Structure formats: structure tokens, C-alpha cells
Amino acid sequence: MNDILPESFFHKPTLDLAKALLGCILVKHTDQGVASGYIVETEAYKGPEDRAAHSYNNKRTKRTEVMFGKPGHVYTYQMHTHCLVNVVSSEMEKPEAILIRAVEPVQGIDLMYERRGEMPSKNLTNGPGKLTKALGITMEDYGRPFFEPPLYITKGIIPEHISTGPRIGIENSGEAKDYPWRFWITDNPYVSRRR
């Protein structure tokens, strides 16, 4: 746990942080054990001017409140039956966040199978709802800092190549659907979609 990234790590412009998170390790402690994975895919959401962001037009609700706070905190939200996890970014009162879309399993793989069932290993965590279920991340993690247990991010590997493309599942967001704000480790098998 000595490699937990400090709060200062998260004080970067959102697009830079979205790339810097690639290769870092997302770790969750639960009563069942510890599960972790290399972050291999992220999506940046640049708040007030980004029609795909929950905080578009500075929309402040009970759900988005944490995004108006300090960077490096957990923004979880429910999408259908899935909990999705985001890293709050940018400065106070500028509500931006980065969705963690996929991880490559590192620790607690048996625990991930218990939670997700039998399947090819590359399908365990290759999507934002899959990875939260596999790691045991829930809505209860909302608002926690990412720099102390039970949910934190540590140093990992530095990717050789990073690919960039449009974000996924935001068709009704006008020109924002084409912004190249999705980042992934090139050719990693755990990325949710390679295009």
C-alpha cells in the first residue's frame, strides 16, 4: 500500500489525468478479500461544456454533488443494474470526471469469478459495469477518496502505446459524441471495445 497515489496525483487537467490513470492499479478491499486490476481504458467527461457529462450546464444534483468537490474522489452512479465508477477531476466547482471503463485483473481473480460467474477471463472486467461487480465496488463508495483504503489507486505500469477515440454509448449528445476523449492501452485484450 506504499504505492498508493497521493492526492496531488489527481491535480491534473482532466484529459491528462485520463491518460495518466492508464496502467495504474485500481484496488478494492472488502470483507471477502482484496481485488485489483490495471486500468486499461478510461473516458473523460469535461463537465459544464460537455453535453455527454452528467454535470453539463453545471447541473448540480444529489448525484453529481461530489463532482463539484476536490479531484481524486469517487463518483459512483447507477446505470440500469450496474454501478459505474469515476474519478473526480479538475478543480473545485468545475465538475469533471473520468469513467474507468475496463481493468486487467491483477489480484483476487478467484473472487472476481465468484462475483461474476464462469466466463473467459477477458470478459471478467472488460466493461465499466463488469469491473465494479468483479472488484466489489458499490454505490457505498460514493464520495470516498481514491488515495486511501478501502478503494484506492496505486502505481502500476507505464503503457507503451495509448490509443484514442470517441466515447461509447453517448449517441444523443450532439457533437460531444465525436470528441476523442476515450483512452485505452493499445492492443490490451481487456479493453471493452477497440475502435
mmCIF file with all atom_site columns, C-alpha atoms in Angstrom:
data_model
loop_
_atom_site.group_PDB
_atom_site.id
_atom_site.type_symbol
_atom_site.label_atom_id
_atom_site.label_alt_id
_atom_site.label_comp_id
_atom_site.label_asym_id
_atom_site.label_entity_id
_atom_site.label_seq_id
_atom_site.pdbx_PDB_ins_code
_atom_site.Cartn_x
_atom_site.Cartn_y
_atom_site.Cartn_z
_atom_site.occupancy
_atom_site.B_iso_or_equiv
_atom_site.pdbx_formal_charge
_atom_site.auth_seq_id
_atom_site.auth_comp_id
_atom_site.auth_asym_id
_atom_site.auth_atom_id
_atom_site.pdbx_PDB_model_num
ATOM 1   C CA . MET A 1 1   ? 0.000   0.000   0.000   1.00 0.00 ? 1   MET A CA 1
ATOM 2   C CA . ASN A 1 2   ? 3.065   2.238   -0.022  1.00 0.00 ? 2   ASN A CA 1
ATOM 3   C CA . ASP A 1 3   ? 2.488   2.855   -3.716  1.00 0.00 ? 3   ASP A CA 1
ATOM 4   C CA . ILE A 1 4   ? -0.928  4.497   -3.240  1.00 0.00 ? 4   ILE A CA 1
ATOM 5   C CA . LEU A 1 5   ? -1.018  7.548   -5.473  1.00 0.00 ? 5   LEU A CA 1
ATOM 6   C CA . PRO A 1 6   ? -1.112  10.744  -3.400  1.00 0.00 ? 6   PRO A CA 1
ATOM 7   C CA . GLU A 1 7   ? -3.864  13.304  -3.614  1.00 0.00 ? 7   GLU A CA 1
ATOM 8   C CA . SER A 1 8   ? -1.524  15.543  -5.635  1.00 0.00 ? 8   SER A CA 1
ATOM 9   C CA . PHE A 1 9   ? -1.501  12.970  -8.481  1.00 0.00 ? 9   PHE A CA 1
ATOM 10  C CA . PHE A 1 10  ? -5.115  13.832  -9.276  1.00 0.00 ? 10  PHE A CA 1
ATOM 11  C CA . HIS A 1 11  ? -4.436  17.559  -9.692  1.00 0.00 ? 11  HIS A CA 1
ATOM 12  C CA . LYS A 1 12  ? -4.043  17.410  -13.479 1.00 0.00 ? 12  LYS A CA 1
ATOM 13  C CA . PRO A 1 13  ? -6.218  18.626  -16.354 1.00 0.00 ? 13  PRO A CA 1
ATOM 14  C CA . THR A 1 14  ? -8.933  16.029  -16.983 1.00 0.00 ? 14  THR A CA 1
ATOM 15  C CA . LEU A 1 15  ? -7.668  14.753  -20.349 1.00 0.00 ? 15  LEU A CA 1
ATOM 16  C CA . ASP A 1 16  ? -4.130  14.411  -18.961 1.00 0.00 ? 16  ASP A CA 1
ATOM 17  C CA . LEU A 1 17  ? -5.389  12.554  -15.892 1.00 0.00 ? 17  LEU A CA 1
ATOM 18  C CA . ALA A 1 18  ? -7.479  10.201  -18.055 1.00 0.00 ? 18  ALA A CA 1
ATOM 19  C CA . LYS A 1 19  ? -4.267  9.132   -19.807 1.00 0.00 ? 19  LYS A CA 1
ATOM 20  C CA . ALA A 1 20  ? -2.150  9.120   -16.631 1.00 0.00 ? 20  ALA A CA 1
ATOM 21  C CA . LEU A 1 21  ? -4.555  6.644   -14.989 1.00 0.00 ? 21  LEU A CA 1
ATOM 22  C CA . LEU A 1 22  ? -3.839  4.032   -17.680 1.00 0.00 ? 22  LEU A CA 1
ATOM 23  C CA . GLY A 1 23  ? -1.550  1.355   -16.260 1.00 0.00 ? 23  GLY A CA 1
ATOM 24  C CA . CYS A 1 24  ? -2.296  2.324   -12.649 1.00 0.00 ? 24  CYS A CA 1
ATOM 25  C CA . ILE A 1 25  ? -3.865  -0.308  -10.370 1.00 0.00 ? 25  ILE A CA 1
ATOM 26  C CA . LEU A 1 26  ? -7.410  0.075   -9.033  1.00 0.00 ? 26  LEU A CA 1
ATOM 27  C CA . VAL A 1 27  ? -7.707  -1.744  -5.684  1.00 0.00 ? 27  VAL A CA 1
ATOM 28  C CA . LYS A 1 28  ? -10.786 -2.555  -3.562  1.00 0.00 ? 28  LYS A CA 1
ATOM 29  C CA . HIS A 1 29  ? -10.767 -4.115  -0.081  1.00 0.00 ? 29  HIS A CA 1
ATOM 30  C CA . THR A 1 30  ? -13.946 -5.899  1.051   1.00 0.00 ? 30  THR A CA 1
ATOM 31  C CA . ASP A 1 31  ? -14.803 -8.426  3.753   1.00 0.00 ? 31  ASP A CA 1
ATOM 32  C CA . GLN A 1 32  ? -14.380 -11.132 1.093   1.00 0.00 ? 32  GLN A CA 1
ATOM 33  C CA . GLY A 1 33  ? -10.831 -10.087 0.266   1.00 0.00 ? 33  GLY A CA 1
ATOM 34  C CA . VAL A 1 34  ? -8.840  -7.788  -1.999  1.00 0.00 ? 34  VAL A CA 1
ATOM 35  C CA . ALA A 1 35  ? -9.366  -7.497  -5.746  1.00 0.00 ? 35  ALA A CA 1
ATOM 36  C CA . SER A 1 36  ? -7.452  -5.272  -8.133  1.00 0.00 ? 36  SER A CA 1
ATOM 37  C CA . GLY A 1 37  ? -6.704  -4.593  -11.780 1.00 0.00 ? 37  GLY A CA 1
ATOM 38  C CA . TYR A 1 38  ? -4.610  -2.456  -14.090 1.00 0.00 ? 38  TYR A CA 1
ATOM 39  C CA . ILE A 1 39  ? -6.699  0.389   -15.501 1.00 0.00 ? 39  ILE A CA 1
ATOM 40  C CA . VAL A 1 40  ? -6.649  -0.177  -19.270 1.00 0.00 ? 40  VAL A CA 1
ATOM 41  C CA . GLU A 1 41  ? -9.441  2.117   -20.523 1.00 0.00 ? 41  GLU A CA 1
ATOM 42  C CA . THR A 1 42  ? -10.849 5.488   -19.432 1.00 0.00 ? 42  THR A CA 1
ATOM 43  C CA . GLU A 1 43  ? -13.283 8.114   -20.706 1.00 0.00 ? 43  GLU A CA 1
ATOM 44  C CA . ALA A 1 44  ? -13.060 11.810  -19.849 1.00 0.00 ? 44  ALA A CA 1
ATOM 45  C CA . TYR A 1 45  ? -16.145 13.969  -19.205 1.00 0.00 ? 45  TYR A CA 1
ATOM 46  C CA . LYS A 1 46  ? -15.462 17.702  -19.153 1.00 0.00 ? 46  LYS A CA 1
ATOM 47  C CA . GLY A 1 47  ? -18.415 18.950  -17.183 1.00 0.00 ? 47  GLY A CA 1
ATOM 48  C CA . PRO A 1 48  ? -20.262 22.172  -17.985 1.00 0.00 ? 48  PRO A CA 1
ATOM 49  C CA . GLU A 1 49  ? -19.493 22.344  -21.727 1.00 0.00 ? 49  GLU A CA 1
ATOM 50  C CA . ASP A 1 50  ? -19.671 18.586  -22.435 1.00 0.00 ? 50  ASP A CA 1
ATOM 51  C CA . ARG A 1 51  ? -23.189 17.515  -23.432 1.00 0.00 ? 51  ARG A CA 1
ATOM 52  C CA . ALA A 1 52  ? -22.342 13.890  -22.573 1.00 0.00 ? 52  ALA A CA 1
ATOM 53  C CA . ALA A 1 53  ? -21.454 14.766  -18.951 1.00 0.00 ? 53  ALA A CA 1
ATOM 54  C CA . HIS A 1 54  ? -23.878 14.430  -16.040 1.00 0.00 ? 54  HIS A CA 1
ATOM 55  C CA . SER A 1 55  ? -22.770 17.911  -14.989 1.00 0.00 ? 55  SER A CA 1
ATOM 56  C CA . TYR A 1 56  ? -23.447 19.541  -18.382 1.00 0.00 ? 56  TYR A CA 1
ATOM 57  C CA . ASN A 1 57  ? -24.505 23.185  -17.891 1.00 0.00 ? 57  ASN A CA 1
ATOM 58  C CA . ASN A 1 58  ? -23.236 22.951  -14.293 1.00 0.00 ? 58  ASN A CA 1
ATOM 59  C CA . LYS A 1 59  ? -26.158 20.681  -13.419 1.00 0.00 ? 59  LYS A CA 1
ATOM 60  C CA . ARG A 1 60  ? -25.851 20.181  -9.670  1.00 0.00 ? 60  ARG A CA 1
ATOM 61  C CA . THR A 1 61  ? -27.909 17.367  -8.162  1.00 0.00 ? 61  THR A CA 1
ATOM 62  C CA . LYS A 1 62  ? -27.588 14.961  -5.271  1.00 0.00 ? 62  LYS A CA 1
ATOM 63  C CA . ARG A 1 63  ? -25.976 12.541  -7.746  1.00 0.00 ? 63  ARG A CA 1
ATOM 64  C CA . THR A 1 64  ? -23.446 14.996  -9.205  1.00 0.00 ? 64  THR A CA 1
ATOM 65  C CA . GLU A 1 65  ? -22.586 16.859  -5.981  1.00 0.00 ? 65  GLU A CA 1
ATOM 66  C CA . VAL A 1 66  ? -19.231 15.084  -5.478  1.00 0.00 ? 66  VAL A CA 1
ATOM 67  C CA . MET A 1 67  ? -18.080 16.282  -8.910  1.00 0.00 ? 67  MET A CA 1
ATOM 68  C CA . PHE A 1 68  ? -18.105 19.871  -7.637  1.00 0.00 ? 68  PHE A CA 1
ATOM 69  C CA . GLY A 1 69  ? -15.605 18.957  -4.921  1.00 0.00 ? 69  GLY A CA 1
ATOM 70  C CA . LYS A 1 70  ? -11.899 18.145  -4.859  1.00 0.00 ? 70  LYS A CA 1
ATOM 71  C CA . PRO A 1 71  ? -10.297 15.921  -7.513  1.00 0.00 ? 71  PRO A CA 1
ATOM 72  C CA . GLY A 1 72  ? -9.350  12.364  -6.627  1.00 0.00 ? 72  GLY A CA 1
ATOM 73  C CA . HIS A 1 73  ? -12.680 11.376  -5.103  1.00 0.00 ? 73  HIS A CA 1
ATOM 74  C CA . VAL A 1 74  ? -15.069 8.604   -6.093  1.00 0.00 ? 74  VAL A CA 1
ATOM 75  C CA . TYR A 1 75  ? -18.128 9.354   -8.224  1.00 0.00 ? 75  TYR A CA 1
ATOM 76  C CA . THR A 1 76  ? -20.278 6.247   -8.479  1.00 0.00 ? 76  THR A CA 1
ATOM 77  C CA . TYR A 1 77  ? -23.649 6.168   -10.181 1.00 0.00 ? 77  TYR A CA 1
ATOM 78  C CA . GLN A 1 78  ? -26.216 3.572   -11.163 1.00 0.00 ? 78  GLN A CA 1
ATOM 79  C CA . MET A 1 79  ? -26.724 2.773   -14.860 1.00 0.00 ? 79  MET A CA 1
ATOM 80  C CA . HIS A 1 80  ? -29.512 0.231   -15.365 1.00 0.00 ? 80  HIS A CA 1
ATOM 81  C CA . THR A 1 81  ? -28.496 -2.508  -12.891 1.00 0.00 ? 81  THR A CA 1
ATOM 82  C CA . HIS A 1 82  ? -24.790 -1.588  -12.886 1.00 0.00 ? 82  HIS A CA 1
ATOM 83  C CA . CYS A 1 83  ? -22.744 0.650   -10.632 1.00 0.00 ? 83  CYS A CA 1
ATOM 84  C CA . LEU A 1 84  ? -20.143 2.652   -12.600 1.00 0.00 ? 84  LEU A CA 1
ATOM 85  C CA . VAL A 1 85  ? -17.046 4.228   -11.030 1.00 0.00 ? 85  VAL A CA 1
ATOM 86  C CA . ASN A 1 86  ? -15.470 7.561   -11.933 1.00 0.00 ? 86  ASN A CA 1
ATOM 87  C CA . VAL A 1 87  ? -12.541 9.635   -10.712 1.00 0.00 ? 87  VAL A CA 1
ATOM 88  C CA . VAL A 1 88  ? -13.496 13.253  -9.968  1.00 0.00 ? 88  VAL A CA 1
ATOM 89  C CA . SER A 1 89  ? -11.083 15.557  -11.808 1.00 0.00 ? 89  SER A CA 1
ATOM 90  C CA . SER A 1 90  ? -10.345 19.237  -12.405 1.00 0.00 ? 90  SER A CA 1
ATOM 91  C CA . GLU A 1 91  ? -10.550 21.893  -9.689  1.00 0.00 ? 91  GLU A CA 1
ATOM 92  C CA . MET A 1 92  ? -13.249 22.654  -7.120  1.00 0.00 ? 92  MET A CA 1
ATOM 93  C CA . GLU A 1 93  ? -16.562 23.861  -8.571  1.00 0.00 ? 93  GLU A CA 1
ATOM 94  C CA . LYS A 1 94  ? -15.530 22.655  -12.059 1.00 0.00 ? 94  LYS A CA 1
ATOM 95  C CA . PRO A 1 95  ? -17.424 19.345  -12.244 1.00 0.00 ? 95  PRO A CA 1
ATOM 96  C CA . GLU A 1 96  ? -15.411 16.980  -14.420 1.00 0.00 ? 96  GLU A CA 1
ATOM 97  C CA . ALA A 1 97  ? -14.801 13.235  -14.081 1.00 0.00 ? 97  ALA A CA 1
ATOM 98  C CA . ILE A 1 98  ? -13.180 10.202  -15.674 1.00 0.00 ? 98  ILE A CA 1
ATOM 99  C CA . LEU A 1 99  ? -15.060 6.949   -16.123 1.00 0.00 ? 99  LEU A CA 1
ATOM 100 C CA . ILE A 1 100 ? -12.964 3.832   -15.571 1.00 0.00 ? 100 ILE A CA 1
ATOM 101 C CA . ARG A 1 101 ? -14.168 1.607   -18.422 1.00 0.00 ? 101 ARG A CA 1
ATOM 102 C CA . ALA A 1 102 ? -12.008 -1.515  -18.096 1.00 0.00 ? 102 ALA A CA 1
ATOM 103 C CA . VAL A 1 103 ? -9.286  -3.123  -15.994 1.00 0.00 ? 103 VAL A CA 1
ATOM 104 C CA . GLU A 1 104 ? -6.965  -6.099  -16.437 1.00 0.00 ? 104 GLU A CA 1
ATOM 105 C CA . PRO A 1 105 ? -7.229  -8.401  -13.376 1.00 0.00 ? 105 PRO A CA 1
ATOM 106 C CA . VAL A 1 106 ? -4.197  -8.458  -11.065 1.00 0.00 ? 106 VAL A CA 1
ATOM 107 C CA . GLN A 1 107 ? -5.227  -9.723  -7.614  1.00 0.00 ? 107 GLN A CA 1
ATOM 108 C CA . GLY A 1 108 ? -8.263  -11.624 -6.334  1.00 0.00 ? 108 GLY A CA 1
ATOM 109 C CA . ILE A 1 109 ? -9.115  -13.317 -9.631  1.00 0.00 ? 109 ILE A CA 1
ATOM 110 C CA . ASP A 1 110 ? -10.897 -16.222 -7.882  1.00 0.00 ? 110 ASP A CA 1
ATOM 111 C CA . LEU A 1 111 ? -13.008 -13.665 -6.029  1.00 0.00 ? 111 LEU A CA 1
ATOM 112 C CA . MET A 1 112 ? -13.838 -11.980 -9.333  1.00 0.00 ? 112 MET A CA 1
ATOM 113 C CA . TYR A 1 113 ? -15.105 -15.298 -10.721 1.00 0.00 ? 113 TYR A CA 1
ATOM 114 C CA . GLU A 1 114 ? -17.228 -15.819 -7.593  1.00 0.00 ? 114 GLU A CA 1
ATOM 115 C CA . ARG A 1 115 ? -18.852 -12.462 -8.182  1.00 0.00 ? 115 ARG A CA 1
ATOM 116 C CA . ARG A 1 116 ? -19.189 -12.686 -11.958 1.00 0.00 ? 116 ARG A CA 1
ATOM 117 C CA . GLY A 1 117 ? -19.555 -16.421 -12.696 1.00 0.00 ? 117 GLY A CA 1
ATOM 118 C CA . GLU A 1 118 ? -17.672 -18.622 -15.167 1.00 0.00 ? 118 GLU A CA 1
ATOM 119 C CA . MET A 1 119 ? -16.587 -16.928 -18.389 1.00 0.00 ? 119 MET A CA 1
ATOM 120 C CA . PRO A 1 120 ? -13.477 -16.284 -20.479 1.00 0.00 ? 120 PRO A CA 1
ATOM 121 C CA . SER A 1 121 ? -11.038 -14.250 -18.370 1.00 0.00 ? 121 SER A CA 1
ATOM 122 C CA . LYS A 1 122 ? -11.034 -11.327 -20.817 1.00 0.00 ? 122 LYS A CA 1
ATOM 123 C CA . ASN A 1 123 ? -14.777 -10.851 -20.181 1.00 0.00 ? 123 ASN A CA 1
ATOM 124 C CA . LEU A 1 124 ? -14.393 -10.547 -16.389 1.00 0.00 ? 124 LEU A CA 1
ATOM 125 C CA . THR A 1 125 ? -13.585 -6.835  -16.305 1.00 0.00 ? 125 THR A CA 1
ATOM 126 C CA . ASN A 1 126 ? -13.816 -5.519  -19.895 1.00 0.00 ? 126 ASN A CA 1
ATOM 127 C CA . GLY A 1 127 ? -16.579 -3.002  -19.243 1.00 0.00 ? 127 GLY A CA 1
ATOM 128 C CA . PRO A 1 128 ? -17.485 -0.391  -16.634 1.00 0.00 ? 128 PRO A CA 1
ATOM 129 C CA . GLY A 1 129 ? -20.286 -2.428  -15.000 1.00 0.00 ? 129 GLY A CA 1
ATOM 130 C CA . LYS A 1 130 ? -18.310 -5.664  -15.184 1.00 0.00 ? 130 LYS A CA 1
ATOM 131 C CA . LEU A 1 131 ? -15.251 -4.272  -13.414 1.00 0.00 ? 131 LEU A CA 1
ATOM 132 C CA . THR A 1 132 ? -17.207 -2.790  -10.497 1.00 0.00 ? 132 THR A CA 1
ATOM 133 C CA . LYS A 1 133 ? -19.003 -6.085  -9.875  1.00 0.00 ? 133 LYS A CA 1
ATOM 134 C CA . ALA A 1 134 ? -15.740 -8.051  -10.148 1.00 0.00 ? 134 ALA A CA 1
ATOM 135 C CA . LEU A 1 135 ? -13.879 -5.737  -7.767  1.00 0.00 ? 135 LEU A CA 1
ATOM 136 C CA . GLY A 1 136 ? -16.776 -5.255  -5.329  1.00 0.00 ? 136 GLY A CA 1
ATOM 137 C CA . ILE A 1 137 ? -17.158 -1.509  -5.960  1.00 0.00 ? 137 ILE A CA 1
ATOM 138 C CA . THR A 1 138 ? -20.638 -0.301  -4.950  1.00 0.00 ? 138 THR A CA 1
ATOM 139 C CA . MET A 1 139 ? -22.673 2.871   -4.524  1.00 0.00 ? 139 MET A CA 1
ATOM 140 C CA . GLU A 1 140 ? -21.419 2.949   -0.934  1.00 0.00 ? 140 GLU A CA 1
ATOM 141 C CA . ASP A 1 141 ? -18.027 4.027   -2.300  1.00 0.00 ? 141 ASP A CA 1
ATOM 142 C CA . TYR A 1 142 ? -19.506 7.347   -3.487  1.00 0.00 ? 142 TYR A CA 1
ATOM 143 C CA . GLY A 1 143 ? -17.519 10.326  -2.193  1.00 0.00 ? 143 GLY A CA 1
ATOM 144 C CA . ARG A 1 144 ? -14.562 8.360   -0.823  1.00 0.00 ? 144 ARG A CA 1
ATOM 145 C CA . PRO A 1 145 ? -11.015 9.494   -1.625  1.00 0.00 ? 145 PRO A CA 1
ATOM 146 C CA . PHE A 1 146 ? -9.099  7.375   -4.134  1.00 0.00 ? 146 PHE A CA 1
ATOM 147 C CA . PHE A 1 147 ? -5.922  7.751   -2.065  1.00 0.00 ? 147 PHE A CA 1
ATOM 148 C CA . GLU A 1 148 ? -6.789  5.639   0.994   1.00 0.00 ? 148 GLU A CA 1
ATOM 149 C CA . PRO A 1 149 ? -8.441  2.240   1.657   1.00 0.00 ? 149 PRO A CA 1
ATOM 150 C CA . PRO A 1 150 ? -10.848 0.630   1.054   1.00 0.00 ? 150 PRO A CA 1
ATOM 151 C CA . LEU A 1 151 ? -10.840 1.883   -2.574  1.00 0.00 ? 151 LEU A CA 1
ATOM 152 C CA . TYR A 1 152 ? -7.635  3.346   -3.951  1.00 0.00 ? 152 TYR A CA 1
ATOM 153 C CA . ILE A 1 153 ? -5.297  3.609   -6.921  1.00 0.00 ? 153 ILE A CA 1
ATOM 154 C CA . THR A 1 154 ? -1.619  2.650   -6.874  1.00 0.00 ? 154 THR A CA 1
ATOM 155 C CA . LYS A 1 155 ? 1.329   2.960   -9.217  1.00 0.00 ? 155 LYS A CA 1
ATOM 156 C CA . GLY A 1 156 ? 1.402   0.271   -11.864 1.00 0.00 ? 156 GLY A CA 1
ATOM 157 C CA . ILE A 1 157 ? 2.981   0.106   -15.302 1.00 0.00 ? 157 ILE A CA 1
ATOM 158 C CA . ILE A 1 158 ? 3.620   2.773   -17.927 1.00 0.00 ? 158 ILE A CA 1
ATOM 159 C CA . PRO A 1 159 ? 1.828   1.852   -21.180 1.00 0.00 ? 159 PRO A CA 1
ATOM 160 C CA . GLU A 1 160 ? 3.976   1.695   -24.307 1.00 0.00 ? 160 GLU A CA 1
ATOM 161 C CA . HIS A 1 161 ? 1.174   2.940   -26.555 1.00 0.00 ? 161 HIS A CA 1
ATOM 162 C CA . ILE A 1 162 ? -2.130  4.688   -25.849 1.00 0.00 ? 162 ILE A CA 1
ATOM 163 C CA . SER A 1 163 ? -4.985  4.780   -28.368 1.00 0.00 ? 163 SER A CA 1
ATOM 164 C CA . THR A 1 164 ? -7.638  7.493   -28.536 1.00 0.00 ? 164 THR A CA 1
ATOM 165 C CA . GLY A 1 165 ? -11.159 7.523   -29.918 1.00 0.00 ? 165 GLY A CA 1
ATOM 166 C CA . PRO A 1 166 ? -14.750 8.645   -29.364 1.00 0.00 ? 166 PRO A CA 1
ATOM 167 C CA . ARG A 1 167 ? -16.566 7.680   -26.187 1.00 0.00 ? 167 ARG A CA 1
ATOM 168 C CA . ILE A 1 168 ? -19.132 4.875   -26.098 1.00 0.00 ? 168 ILE A CA 1
ATOM 169 C CA . GLY A 1 169 ? -22.896 4.923   -25.526 1.00 0.00 ? 169 GLY A CA 1
ATOM 170 C CA . ILE A 1 170 ? -23.476 8.678   -25.768 1.00 0.00 ? 170 ILE A CA 1
ATOM 171 C CA . GLU A 1 171 ? -25.198 8.895   -29.158 1.00 0.00 ? 171 GLU A CA 1
ATOM 172 C CA . ASN A 1 172 ? -27.659 11.609  -28.061 1.00 0.00 ? 172 ASN A CA 1
ATOM 173 C CA . SER A 1 173 ? -25.048 14.190  -27.055 1.00 0.00 ? 173 SER A CA 1
ATOM 174 C CA . GLY A 1 174 ? -24.662 16.186  -30.283 1.00 0.00 ? 174 GLY A CA 1
ATOM 175 C CA . GLU A 1 175 ? -21.093 16.945  -31.332 1.00 0.00 ? 175 GLU A CA 1
ATOM 176 C CA . ALA A 1 176 ? -19.827 15.644  -27.964 1.00 0.00 ? 176 ALA A CA 1
ATOM 177 C CA . LYS A 1 177 ? -20.347 12.084  -29.200 1.00 0.00 ? 177 LYS A CA 1
ATOM 178 C CA . ASP A 1 178 ? -17.370 12.564  -31.535 1.00 0.00 ? 178 ASP A CA 1
ATOM 179 C CA . TYR A 1 179 ? -14.887 14.026  -29.033 1.00 0.00 ? 179 TYR A CA 1
ATOM 180 C CA . PRO A 1 180 ? -11.830 11.703  -28.900 1.00 0.00 ? 180 PRO A CA 1
ATOM 181 C CA . TRP A 1 181 ? -11.900 11.517  -25.113 1.00 0.00 ? 181 TRP A CA 1
ATOM 182 C CA . ARG A 1 182 ? -11.717 7.742   -24.668 1.00 0.00 ? 182 ARG A CA 1
ATOM 183 C CA . PHE A 1 183 ? -8.234  6.407   -23.994 1.00 0.00 ? 183 PHE A CA 1
ATOM 184 C CA . TRP A 1 184 ? -7.015  2.830   -23.840 1.00 0.00 ? 184 TRP A CA 1
ATOM 185 C CA . ILE A 1 185 ? -3.835  0.796   -23.721 1.00 0.00 ? 185 ILE A CA 1
ATOM 186 C CA . THR A 1 186 ? -3.319  -0.223  -27.341 1.00 0.00 ? 186 THR A CA 1
ATOM 187 C CA . ASP A 1 187 ? -3.990  -3.920  -28.051 1.00 0.00 ? 187 ASP A CA 1
ATOM 188 C CA . ASN A 1 188 ? -4.852  -4.768  -24.421 1.00 0.00 ? 188 ASN A CA 1
ATOM 189 C CA . PRO A 1 189 ? -7.307  -7.720  -24.503 1.00 0.00 ? 189 PRO A CA 1
ATOM 190 C CA . TYR A 1 190 ? -9.367  -6.331  -21.593 1.00 0.00 ? 190 TYR A CA 1
ATOM 191 C CA . VAL A 1 191 ? -10.386 -3.111  -23.364 1.00 0.00 ? 191 VAL A CA 1
ATOM 192 C CA . SER A 1 192 ? -14.173 -3.012  -23.850 1.00 0.00 ? 192 SER A CA 1
ATOM 193 C CA . ARG A 1 193 ? -14.025 -2.001  -27.496 1.00 0.00 ? 193 ARG A CA 1
ATOM 194 C CA . ARG A 1 194 ? -11.089 -1.460  -29.848 1.00 0.00 ? 194 ARG A CA 1
ATOM 195 C CA . ARG A 1 195 ? -12.003 1.133   -32.462 1.00 0.00 ? 195 ARG A CA 1
#
